[in-house]
Coordinates of N, CA and C in Angstrom, one line a residue:
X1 N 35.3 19.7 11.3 CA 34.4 19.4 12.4 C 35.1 19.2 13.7
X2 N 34.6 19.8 14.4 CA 35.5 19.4 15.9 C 34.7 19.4 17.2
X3 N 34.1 18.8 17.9 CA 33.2 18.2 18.8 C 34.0 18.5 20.3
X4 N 32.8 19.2 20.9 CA 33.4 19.4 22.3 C 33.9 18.6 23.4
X5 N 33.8 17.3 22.9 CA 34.2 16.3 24.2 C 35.0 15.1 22.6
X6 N 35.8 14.6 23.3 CA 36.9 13.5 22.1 C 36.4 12.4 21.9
X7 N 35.4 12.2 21.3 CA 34.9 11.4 20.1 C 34.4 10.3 21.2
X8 N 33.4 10.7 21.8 CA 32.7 10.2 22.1 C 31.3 10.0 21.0
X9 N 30.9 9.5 20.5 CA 29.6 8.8 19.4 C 28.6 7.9 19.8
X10 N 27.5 8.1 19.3 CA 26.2 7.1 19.4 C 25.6 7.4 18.3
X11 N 25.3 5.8 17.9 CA 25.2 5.4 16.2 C 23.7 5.0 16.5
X12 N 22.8 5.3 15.2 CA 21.7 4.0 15.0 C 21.7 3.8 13.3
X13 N 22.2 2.8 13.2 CA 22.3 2.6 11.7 C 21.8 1.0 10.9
X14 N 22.5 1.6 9.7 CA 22.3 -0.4 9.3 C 23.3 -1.0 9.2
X15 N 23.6 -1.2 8.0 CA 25.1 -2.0 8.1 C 26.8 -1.2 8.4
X16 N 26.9 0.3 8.6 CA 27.2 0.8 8.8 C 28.1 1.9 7.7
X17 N 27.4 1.9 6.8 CA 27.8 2.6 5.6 C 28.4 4.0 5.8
X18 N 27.6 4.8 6.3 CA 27.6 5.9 6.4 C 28.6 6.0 7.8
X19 N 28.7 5.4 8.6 CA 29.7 5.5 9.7 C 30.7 5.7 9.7
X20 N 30.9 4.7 8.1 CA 32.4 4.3 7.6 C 33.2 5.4 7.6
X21 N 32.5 6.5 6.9 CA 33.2 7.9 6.8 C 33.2 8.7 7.8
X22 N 32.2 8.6 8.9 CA 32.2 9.7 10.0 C 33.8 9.0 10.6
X23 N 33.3 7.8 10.5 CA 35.1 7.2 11.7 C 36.4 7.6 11.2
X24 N 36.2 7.5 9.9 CA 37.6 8.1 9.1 C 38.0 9.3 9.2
X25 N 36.8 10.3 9.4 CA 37.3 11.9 9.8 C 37.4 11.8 11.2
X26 N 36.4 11.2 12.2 CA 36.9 11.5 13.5 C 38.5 10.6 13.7
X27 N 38.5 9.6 13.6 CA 40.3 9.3 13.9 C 41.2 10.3 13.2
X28 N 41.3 11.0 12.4 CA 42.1 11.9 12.5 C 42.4 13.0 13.1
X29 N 41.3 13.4 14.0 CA 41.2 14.5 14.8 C 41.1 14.1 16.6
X30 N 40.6 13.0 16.7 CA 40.8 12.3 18.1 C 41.7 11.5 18.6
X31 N 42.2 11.4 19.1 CA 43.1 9.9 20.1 C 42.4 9.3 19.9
X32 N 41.4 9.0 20.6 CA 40.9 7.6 21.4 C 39.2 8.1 21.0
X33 N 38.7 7.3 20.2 CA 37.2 7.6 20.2 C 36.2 5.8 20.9
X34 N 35.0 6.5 21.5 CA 34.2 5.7 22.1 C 33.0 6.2 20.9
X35 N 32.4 4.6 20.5 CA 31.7 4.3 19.2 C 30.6 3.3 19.4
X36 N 29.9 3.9 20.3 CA 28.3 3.3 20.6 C 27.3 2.5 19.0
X37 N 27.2 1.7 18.9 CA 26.5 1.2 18.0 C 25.5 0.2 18.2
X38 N 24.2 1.0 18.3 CA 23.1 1.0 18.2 C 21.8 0.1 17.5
X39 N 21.6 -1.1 17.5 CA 20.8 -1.6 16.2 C 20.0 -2.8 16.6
X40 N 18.6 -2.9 16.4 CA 17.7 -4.0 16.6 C 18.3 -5.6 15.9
X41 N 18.7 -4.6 14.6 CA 18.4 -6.1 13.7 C 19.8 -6.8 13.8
X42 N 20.2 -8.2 14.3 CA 21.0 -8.9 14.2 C 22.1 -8.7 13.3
X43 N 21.2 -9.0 11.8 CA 21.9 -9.2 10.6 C 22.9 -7.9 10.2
X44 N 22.2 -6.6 10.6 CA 23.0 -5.5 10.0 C 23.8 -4.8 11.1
X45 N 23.9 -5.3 12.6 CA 24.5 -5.2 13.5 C 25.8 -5.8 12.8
X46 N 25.9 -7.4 12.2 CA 26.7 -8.2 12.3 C 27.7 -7.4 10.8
X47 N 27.1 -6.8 10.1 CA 27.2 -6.5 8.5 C 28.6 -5.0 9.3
X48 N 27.8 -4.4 10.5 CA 28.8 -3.9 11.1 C 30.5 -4.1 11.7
X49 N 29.7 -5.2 12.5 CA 31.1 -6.0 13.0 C 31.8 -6.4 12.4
X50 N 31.6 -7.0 11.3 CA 32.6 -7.3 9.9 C 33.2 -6.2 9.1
X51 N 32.4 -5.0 8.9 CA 33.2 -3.7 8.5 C 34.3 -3.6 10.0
X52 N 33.7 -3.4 11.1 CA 34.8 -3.5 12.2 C 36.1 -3.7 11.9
X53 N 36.5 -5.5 11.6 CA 37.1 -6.3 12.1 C 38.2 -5.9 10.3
X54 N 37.5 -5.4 9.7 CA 38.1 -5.4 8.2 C 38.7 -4.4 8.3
X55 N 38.3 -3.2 9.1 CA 39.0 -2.0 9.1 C 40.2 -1.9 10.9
X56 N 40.3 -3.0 11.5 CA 40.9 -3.2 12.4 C 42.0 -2.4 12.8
X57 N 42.9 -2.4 11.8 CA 44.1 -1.4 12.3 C 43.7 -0.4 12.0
X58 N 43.3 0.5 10.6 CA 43.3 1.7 10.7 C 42.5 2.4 11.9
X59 N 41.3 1.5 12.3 CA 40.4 2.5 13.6 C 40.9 1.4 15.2
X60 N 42.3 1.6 14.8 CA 42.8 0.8 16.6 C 42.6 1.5 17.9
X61 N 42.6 2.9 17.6 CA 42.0 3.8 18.7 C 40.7 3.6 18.8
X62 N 40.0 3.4 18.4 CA 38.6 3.4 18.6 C 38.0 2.2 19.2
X63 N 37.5 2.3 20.0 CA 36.5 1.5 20.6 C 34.9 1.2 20.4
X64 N 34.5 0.0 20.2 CA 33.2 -0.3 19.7 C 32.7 -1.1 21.0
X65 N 31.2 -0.4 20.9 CA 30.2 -0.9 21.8 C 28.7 -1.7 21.1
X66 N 28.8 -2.5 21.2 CA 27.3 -3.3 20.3 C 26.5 -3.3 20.9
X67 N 25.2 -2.6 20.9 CA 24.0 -3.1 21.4 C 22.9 -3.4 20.6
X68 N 22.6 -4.4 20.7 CA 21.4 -4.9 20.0 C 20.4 -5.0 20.6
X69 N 19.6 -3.5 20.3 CA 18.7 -3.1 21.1 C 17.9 -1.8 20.4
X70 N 16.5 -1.6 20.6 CA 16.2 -0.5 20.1 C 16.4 1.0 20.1
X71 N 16.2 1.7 19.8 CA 16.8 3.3 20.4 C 16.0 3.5 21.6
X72 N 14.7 3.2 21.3 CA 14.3 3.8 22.3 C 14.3 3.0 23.8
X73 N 14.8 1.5 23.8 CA 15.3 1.0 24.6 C 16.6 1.3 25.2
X74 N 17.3 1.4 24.4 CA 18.7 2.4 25.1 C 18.5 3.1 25.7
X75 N 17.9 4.2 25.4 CA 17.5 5.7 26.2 C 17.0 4.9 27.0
X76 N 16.0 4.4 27.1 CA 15.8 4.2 28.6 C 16.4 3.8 30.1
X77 N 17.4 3.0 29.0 CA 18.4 2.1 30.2 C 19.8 3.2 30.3
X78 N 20.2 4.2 29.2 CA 20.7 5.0 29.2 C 20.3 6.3 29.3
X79 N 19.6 7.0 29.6 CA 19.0 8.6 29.7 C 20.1 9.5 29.9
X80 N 21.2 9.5 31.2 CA 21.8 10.1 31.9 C 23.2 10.2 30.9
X81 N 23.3 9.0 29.8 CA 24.0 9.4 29.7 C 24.3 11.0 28.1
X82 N 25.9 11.6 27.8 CA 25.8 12.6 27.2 C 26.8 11.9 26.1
X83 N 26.5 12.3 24.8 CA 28.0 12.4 24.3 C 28.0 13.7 22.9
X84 N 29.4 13.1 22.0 CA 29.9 14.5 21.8 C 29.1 14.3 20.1
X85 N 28.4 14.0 19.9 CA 28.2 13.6 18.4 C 27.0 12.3 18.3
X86 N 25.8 12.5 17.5 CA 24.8 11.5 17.4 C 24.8 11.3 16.2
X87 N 24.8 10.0 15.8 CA 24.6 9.7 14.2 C 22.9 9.1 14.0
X88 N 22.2 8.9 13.3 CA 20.6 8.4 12.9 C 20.8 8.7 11.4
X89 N 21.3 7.5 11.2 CA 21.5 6.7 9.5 C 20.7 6.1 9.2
X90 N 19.6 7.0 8.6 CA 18.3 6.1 7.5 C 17.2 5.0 8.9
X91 N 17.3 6.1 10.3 CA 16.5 4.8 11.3 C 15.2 5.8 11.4
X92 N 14.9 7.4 11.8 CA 14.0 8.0 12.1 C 12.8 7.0 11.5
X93 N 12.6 6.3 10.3 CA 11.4 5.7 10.1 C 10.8 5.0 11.0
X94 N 11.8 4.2 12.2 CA 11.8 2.9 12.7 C 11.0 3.4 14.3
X95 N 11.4 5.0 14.1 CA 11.0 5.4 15.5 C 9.9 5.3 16.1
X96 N 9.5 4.8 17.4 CA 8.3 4.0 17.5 C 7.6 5.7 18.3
X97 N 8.5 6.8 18.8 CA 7.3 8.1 19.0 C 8.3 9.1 18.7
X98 N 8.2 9.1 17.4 CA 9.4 10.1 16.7 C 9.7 11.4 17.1
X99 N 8.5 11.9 17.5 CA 9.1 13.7 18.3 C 9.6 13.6 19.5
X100 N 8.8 12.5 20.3 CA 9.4 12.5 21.7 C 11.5 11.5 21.9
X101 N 11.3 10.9 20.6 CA 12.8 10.1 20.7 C 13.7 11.1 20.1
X102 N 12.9 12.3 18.9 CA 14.0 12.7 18.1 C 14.3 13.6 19.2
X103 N 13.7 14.5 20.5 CA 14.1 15.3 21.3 C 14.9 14.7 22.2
X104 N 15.4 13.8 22.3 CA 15.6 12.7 23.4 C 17.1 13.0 23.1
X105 N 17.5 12.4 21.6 CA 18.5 12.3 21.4 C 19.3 13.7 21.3
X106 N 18.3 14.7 21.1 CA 19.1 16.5 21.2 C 20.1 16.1 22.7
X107 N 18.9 16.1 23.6 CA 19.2 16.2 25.2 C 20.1 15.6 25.3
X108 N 20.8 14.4 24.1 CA 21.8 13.4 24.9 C 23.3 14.2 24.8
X109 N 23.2 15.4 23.5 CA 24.0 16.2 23.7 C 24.4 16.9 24.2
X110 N 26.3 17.3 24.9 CA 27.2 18.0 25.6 C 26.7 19.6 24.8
X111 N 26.9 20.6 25.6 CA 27.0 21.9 24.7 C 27.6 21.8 23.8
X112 N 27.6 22.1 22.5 CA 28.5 21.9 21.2 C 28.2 20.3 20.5
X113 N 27.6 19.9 20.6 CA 27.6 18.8 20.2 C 26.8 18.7 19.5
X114 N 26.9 17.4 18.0 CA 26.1 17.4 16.7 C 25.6 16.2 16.8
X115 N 23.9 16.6 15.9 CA 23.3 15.3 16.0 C 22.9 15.9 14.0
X116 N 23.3 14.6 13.9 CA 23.4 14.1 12.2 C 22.3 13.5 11.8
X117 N 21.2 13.4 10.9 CA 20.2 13.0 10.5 C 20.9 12.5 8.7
X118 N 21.0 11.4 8.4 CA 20.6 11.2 6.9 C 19.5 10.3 6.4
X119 N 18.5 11.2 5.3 CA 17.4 10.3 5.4 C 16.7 10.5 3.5
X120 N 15.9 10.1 3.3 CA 15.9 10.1 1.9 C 14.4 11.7 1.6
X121 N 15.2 12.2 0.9 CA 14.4 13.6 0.4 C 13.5 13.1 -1.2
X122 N 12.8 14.3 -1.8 CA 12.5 14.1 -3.3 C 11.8 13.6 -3.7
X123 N 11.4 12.5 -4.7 CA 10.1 12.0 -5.2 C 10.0 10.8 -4.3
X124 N 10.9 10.1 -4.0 CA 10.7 8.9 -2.9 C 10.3 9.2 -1.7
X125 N 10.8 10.4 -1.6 CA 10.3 10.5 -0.1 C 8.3 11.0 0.1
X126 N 8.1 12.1 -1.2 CA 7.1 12.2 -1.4 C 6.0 11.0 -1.9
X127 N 6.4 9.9 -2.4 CA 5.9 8.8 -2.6 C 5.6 8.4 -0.9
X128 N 6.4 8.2 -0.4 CA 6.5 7.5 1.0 C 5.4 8.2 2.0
X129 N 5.3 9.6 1.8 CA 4.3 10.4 2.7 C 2.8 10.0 1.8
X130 N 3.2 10.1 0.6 CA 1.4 9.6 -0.2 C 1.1 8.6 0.4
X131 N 1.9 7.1 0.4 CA 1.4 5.8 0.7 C 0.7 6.1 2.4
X132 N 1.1 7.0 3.4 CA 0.9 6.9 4.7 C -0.3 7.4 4.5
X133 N -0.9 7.7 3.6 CA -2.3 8.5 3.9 C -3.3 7.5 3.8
X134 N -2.8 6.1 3.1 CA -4.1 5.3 3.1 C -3.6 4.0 4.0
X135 N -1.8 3.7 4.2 CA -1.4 2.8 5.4 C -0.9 3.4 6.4
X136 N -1.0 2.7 7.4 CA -0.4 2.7 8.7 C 0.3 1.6 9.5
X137 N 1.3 2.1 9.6 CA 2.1 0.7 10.6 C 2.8 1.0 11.9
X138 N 2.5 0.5 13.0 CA 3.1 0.5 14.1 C 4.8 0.6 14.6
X139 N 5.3 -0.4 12.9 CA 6.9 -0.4 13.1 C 7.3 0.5 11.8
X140 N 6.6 1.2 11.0 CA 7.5 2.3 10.2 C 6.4 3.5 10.3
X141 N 7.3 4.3 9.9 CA 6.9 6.1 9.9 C 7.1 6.3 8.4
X142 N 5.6 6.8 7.7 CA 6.1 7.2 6.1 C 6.3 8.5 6.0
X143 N 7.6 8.6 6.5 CA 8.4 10.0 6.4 C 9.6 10.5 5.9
X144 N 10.1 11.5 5.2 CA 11.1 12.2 4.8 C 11.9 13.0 5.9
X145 N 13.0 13.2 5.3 CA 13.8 14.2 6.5 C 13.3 15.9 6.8
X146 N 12.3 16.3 5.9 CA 11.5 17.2 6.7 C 10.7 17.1 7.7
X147 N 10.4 16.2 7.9 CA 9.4 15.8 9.3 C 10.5 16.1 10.3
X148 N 11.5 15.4 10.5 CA 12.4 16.0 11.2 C 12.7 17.5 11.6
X149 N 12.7 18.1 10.6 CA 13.2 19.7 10.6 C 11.7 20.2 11.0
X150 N 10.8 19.5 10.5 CA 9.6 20.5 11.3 C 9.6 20.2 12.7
X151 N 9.9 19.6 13.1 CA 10.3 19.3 14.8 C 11.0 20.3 15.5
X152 N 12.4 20.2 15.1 CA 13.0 21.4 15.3 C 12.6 22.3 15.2
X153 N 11.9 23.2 13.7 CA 11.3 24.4 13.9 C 10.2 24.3 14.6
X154 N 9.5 23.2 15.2 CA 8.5 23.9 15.8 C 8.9 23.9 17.6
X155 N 9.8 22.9 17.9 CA 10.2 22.7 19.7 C 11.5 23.9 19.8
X156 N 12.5 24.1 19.0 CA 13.8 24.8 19.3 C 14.2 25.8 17.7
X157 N 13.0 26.9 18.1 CA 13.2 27.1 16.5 C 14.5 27.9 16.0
X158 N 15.0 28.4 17.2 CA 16.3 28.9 17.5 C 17.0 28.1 17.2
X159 N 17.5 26.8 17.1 CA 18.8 26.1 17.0 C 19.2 26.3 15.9
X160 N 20.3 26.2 16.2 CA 21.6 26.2 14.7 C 21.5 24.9 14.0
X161 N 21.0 24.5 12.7 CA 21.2 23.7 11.9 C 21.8 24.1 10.1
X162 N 22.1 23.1 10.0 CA 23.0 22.9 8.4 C 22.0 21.9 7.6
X163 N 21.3 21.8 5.9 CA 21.2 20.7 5.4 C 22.5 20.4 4.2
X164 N 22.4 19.2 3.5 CA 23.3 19.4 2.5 C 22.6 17.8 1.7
X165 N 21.9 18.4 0.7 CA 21.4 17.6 -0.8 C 22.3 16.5 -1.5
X166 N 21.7 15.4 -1.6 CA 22.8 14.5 -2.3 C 21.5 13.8 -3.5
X167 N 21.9 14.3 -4.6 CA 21.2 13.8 -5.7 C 21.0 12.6 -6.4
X168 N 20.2 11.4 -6.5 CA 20.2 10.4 -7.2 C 18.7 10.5 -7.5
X169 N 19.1 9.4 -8.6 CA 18.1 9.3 -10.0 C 18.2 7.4 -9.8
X170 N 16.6 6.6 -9.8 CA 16.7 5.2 -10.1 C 15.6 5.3 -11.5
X171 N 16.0 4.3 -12.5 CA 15.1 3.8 -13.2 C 13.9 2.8 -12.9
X172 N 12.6 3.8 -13.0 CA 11.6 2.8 -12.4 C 10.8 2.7 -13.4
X173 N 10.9 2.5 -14.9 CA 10.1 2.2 -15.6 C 9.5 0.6 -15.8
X174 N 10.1 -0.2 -15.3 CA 9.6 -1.0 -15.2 C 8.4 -1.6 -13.8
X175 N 8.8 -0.3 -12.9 CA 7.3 -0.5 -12.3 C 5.6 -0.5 -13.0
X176 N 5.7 0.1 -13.7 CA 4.4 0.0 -14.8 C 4.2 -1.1 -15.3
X177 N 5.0 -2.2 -15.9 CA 4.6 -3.2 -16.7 C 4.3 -4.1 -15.8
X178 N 3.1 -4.8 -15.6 CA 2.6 -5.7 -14.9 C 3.6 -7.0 -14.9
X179 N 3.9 -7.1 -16.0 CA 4.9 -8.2 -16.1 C 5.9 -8.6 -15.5
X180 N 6.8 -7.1 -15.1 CA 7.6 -7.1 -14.5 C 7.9 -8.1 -13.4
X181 N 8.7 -8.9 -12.6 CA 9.1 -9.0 -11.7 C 9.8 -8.1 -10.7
X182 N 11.0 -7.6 -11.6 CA 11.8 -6.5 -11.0 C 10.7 -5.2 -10.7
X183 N 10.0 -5.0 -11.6 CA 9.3 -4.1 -11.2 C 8.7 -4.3 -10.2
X184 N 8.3 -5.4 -9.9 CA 7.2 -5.6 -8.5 C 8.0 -5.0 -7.1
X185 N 9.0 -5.8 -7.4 CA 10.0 -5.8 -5.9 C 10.8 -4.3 -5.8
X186 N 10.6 -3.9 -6.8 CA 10.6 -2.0 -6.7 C 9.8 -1.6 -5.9
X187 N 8.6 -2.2 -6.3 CA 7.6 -1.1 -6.0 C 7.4 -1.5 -4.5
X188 N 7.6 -2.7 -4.0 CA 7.5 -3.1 -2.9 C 8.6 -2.3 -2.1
X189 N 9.7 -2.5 -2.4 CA 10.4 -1.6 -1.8 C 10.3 -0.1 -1.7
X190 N 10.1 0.3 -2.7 CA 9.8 1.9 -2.7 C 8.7 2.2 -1.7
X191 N 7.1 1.7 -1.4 CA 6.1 1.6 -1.2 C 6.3 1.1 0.7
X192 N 7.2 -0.1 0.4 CA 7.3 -0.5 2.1 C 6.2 -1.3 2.1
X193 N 5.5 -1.7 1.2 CA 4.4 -2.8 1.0 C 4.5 -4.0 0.7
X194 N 4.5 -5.1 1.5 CA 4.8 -6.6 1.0 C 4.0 -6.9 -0.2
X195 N 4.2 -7.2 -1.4 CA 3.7 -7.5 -2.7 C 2.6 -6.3 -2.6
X196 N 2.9 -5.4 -2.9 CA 2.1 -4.6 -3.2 C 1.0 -4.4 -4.4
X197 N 1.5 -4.7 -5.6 CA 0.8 -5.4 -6.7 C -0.5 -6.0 -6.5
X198 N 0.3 -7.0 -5.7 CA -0.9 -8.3 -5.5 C -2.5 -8.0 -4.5
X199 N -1.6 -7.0 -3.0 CA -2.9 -6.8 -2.0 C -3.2 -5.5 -1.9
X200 N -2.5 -4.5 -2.8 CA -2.9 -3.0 -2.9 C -4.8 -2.9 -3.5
X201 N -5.3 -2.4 -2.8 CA -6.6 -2.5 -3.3 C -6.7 -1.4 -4.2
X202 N -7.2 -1.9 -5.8 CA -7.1 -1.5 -7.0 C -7.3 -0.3 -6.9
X203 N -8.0 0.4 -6.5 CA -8.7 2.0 -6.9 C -6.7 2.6 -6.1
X204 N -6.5 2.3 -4.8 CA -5.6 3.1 -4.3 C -4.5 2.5 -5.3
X205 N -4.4 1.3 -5.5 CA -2.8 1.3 -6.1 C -2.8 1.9 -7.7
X206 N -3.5 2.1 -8.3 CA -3.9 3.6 -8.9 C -3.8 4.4 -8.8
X207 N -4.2 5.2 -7.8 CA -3.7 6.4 -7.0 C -2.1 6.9 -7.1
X208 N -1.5 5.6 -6.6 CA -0.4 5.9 -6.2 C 0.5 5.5 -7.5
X209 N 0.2 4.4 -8.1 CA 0.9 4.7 -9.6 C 1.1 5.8 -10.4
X210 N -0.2 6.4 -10.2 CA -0.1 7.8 -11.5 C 0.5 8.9 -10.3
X211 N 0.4 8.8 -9.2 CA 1.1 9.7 -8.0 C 2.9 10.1 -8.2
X212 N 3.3 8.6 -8.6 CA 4.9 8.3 -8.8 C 4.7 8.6 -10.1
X213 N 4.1 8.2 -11.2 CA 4.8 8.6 -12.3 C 4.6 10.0 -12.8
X214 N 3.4 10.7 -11.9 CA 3.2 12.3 -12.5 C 4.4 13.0 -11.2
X215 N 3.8 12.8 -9.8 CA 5.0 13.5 -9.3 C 6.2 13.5 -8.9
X216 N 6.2 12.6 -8.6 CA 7.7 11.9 -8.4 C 8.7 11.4 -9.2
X217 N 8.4 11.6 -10.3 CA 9.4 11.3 -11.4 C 9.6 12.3 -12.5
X218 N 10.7 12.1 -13.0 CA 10.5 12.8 -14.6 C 11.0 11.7 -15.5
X219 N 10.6 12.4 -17.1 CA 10.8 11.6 -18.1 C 12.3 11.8 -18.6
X220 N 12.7 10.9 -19.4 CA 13.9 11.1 -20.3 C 13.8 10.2 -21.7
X221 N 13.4 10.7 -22.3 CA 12.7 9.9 -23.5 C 11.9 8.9 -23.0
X222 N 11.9 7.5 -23.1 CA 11.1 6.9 -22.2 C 11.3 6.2 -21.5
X223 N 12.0 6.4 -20.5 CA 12.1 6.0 -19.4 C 11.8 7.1 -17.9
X224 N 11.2 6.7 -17.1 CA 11.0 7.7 -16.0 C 12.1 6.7 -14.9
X225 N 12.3 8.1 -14.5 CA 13.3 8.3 -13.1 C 12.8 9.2 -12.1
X226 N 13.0 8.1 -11.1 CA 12.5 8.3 -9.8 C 13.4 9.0 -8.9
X227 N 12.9 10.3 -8.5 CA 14.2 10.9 -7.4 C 14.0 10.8 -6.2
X228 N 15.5 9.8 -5.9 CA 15.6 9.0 -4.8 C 16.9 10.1 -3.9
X229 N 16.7 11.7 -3.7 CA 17.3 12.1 -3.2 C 17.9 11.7 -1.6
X230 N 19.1 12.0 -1.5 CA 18.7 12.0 0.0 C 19.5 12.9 0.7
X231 N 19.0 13.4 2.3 CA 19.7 14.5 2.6 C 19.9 14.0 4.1
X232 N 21.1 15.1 4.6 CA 21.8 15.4 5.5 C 20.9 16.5 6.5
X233 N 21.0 16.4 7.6 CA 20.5 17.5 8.5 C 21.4 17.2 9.6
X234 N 22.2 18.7 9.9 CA 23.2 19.0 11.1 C 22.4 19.5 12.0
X235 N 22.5 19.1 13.4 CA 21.7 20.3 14.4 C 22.8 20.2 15.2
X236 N 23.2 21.4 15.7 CA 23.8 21.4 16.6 C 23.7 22.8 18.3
X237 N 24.2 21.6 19.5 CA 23.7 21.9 20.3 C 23.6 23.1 21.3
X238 N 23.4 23.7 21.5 CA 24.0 25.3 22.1 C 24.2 25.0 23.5

């Protein structure tokens, strides 16, 4: 990977998982990198700063920037500015006008320059697009990293992009049994629904139970597994 301006970066992430690796390949290829980090929530800003402070010497060239702020707050206060590489680690949900921010961030790119999407593909993600047809929320998007790519093919259908598949499998058979606890807080999570169980109105959360267990999963004797793929999308800038 080699980026037309020296590691200049802008992050929107969580606790910075996925960063961890972009930093370890760009320090070996850069001097000095500038490492914009991006994030509303306090808690997983700070989950950052402490990966920071832990990885201290090996990323000594590098420079960090914290803002705790939203994306699309940044852009505003920042528009003008360019850099050499965009990271959007698992945030596209969060985006409050996702075609007009996801084109935002192209623009913030130098000629040559990559904007990285990782986001969750597969039966989760298709679970996520079912639930949006009967909710709506102001602060999440129930979308997959295809929504993304249909953006691109429909504004720049010319651009150069790359995906690349990363396969996982969770055990969600215990979302079925009412009993469950763990199952509940699955399904809450999966779903993006606070107690879903409890305030899903019965006909829809029906719906969407036999939704996940016919399409979104498969069997393995008996247990069903839920594919919780997730993918990569490179675009880069001409």
């Amino acid at each position: 990977m080699t980026l037309p301006v020296e590691g200049c970066t802008f992050a929107f992430f969580g606790g910075g998982q996925v960063d961890e690796l972009i930093i370890d390949n760009l320090i070996a290829k850069y001097a000095n990198i500038t490492y914009i980090a991006v994030e509303p929530a306090a808690e997983e800003l700070s989950k950052f700063k402490d990966l920071v402070e832990y990885k201290s010497d090996k990323w000594c060239n590098v420079t960090f920037d914290f803002q705790k702020i939203t994306i699309e707050k940044y852009l505003e206060k920042n528009g003008e500015k360019q850099f050499g590489m965009v990271v959007v680690s698992n945030s596209a949900y969060h985006f409050k006008h996702l075609e007009d921010t996801t084109m935002k961030l192209y623009n913030c790119l130098v000629k040559g320059g990559m904007l990285y999407f990782t986001m969750g593909d597969g039966g989760w993600t298709k679970l996520s697009v079912k639930v949006g047809e009967y909710y709506c929320s102001s602060n999440l998007n129930f979308i997959g990293i295809q929504a993304i790519e249909d953006i691109f093919k429909r504004r720049l259908p010319y651009v150069k992009y790359q995906t690349k598949c990363r396969e996982y499998w969770i055990d969600v058979t215990n979302c079925f049994d009412e009993e469950s606890q763990s199952g509940s807080y699955k399904l809450d999570f999966f779903t993006q629904i606070y107690k879903f169980r409890e305030t899903c109105k019965p006909e829809i959360k029906e719906q969407l139970l036999n939704y996940l267990r016919d399409e979104c999963c498969k069997k393995d004797s008996n247990i069903l597994l839920l594919n919780a793929n997730k993918k990569d999308l490179i675009i880069l800038r001409d």
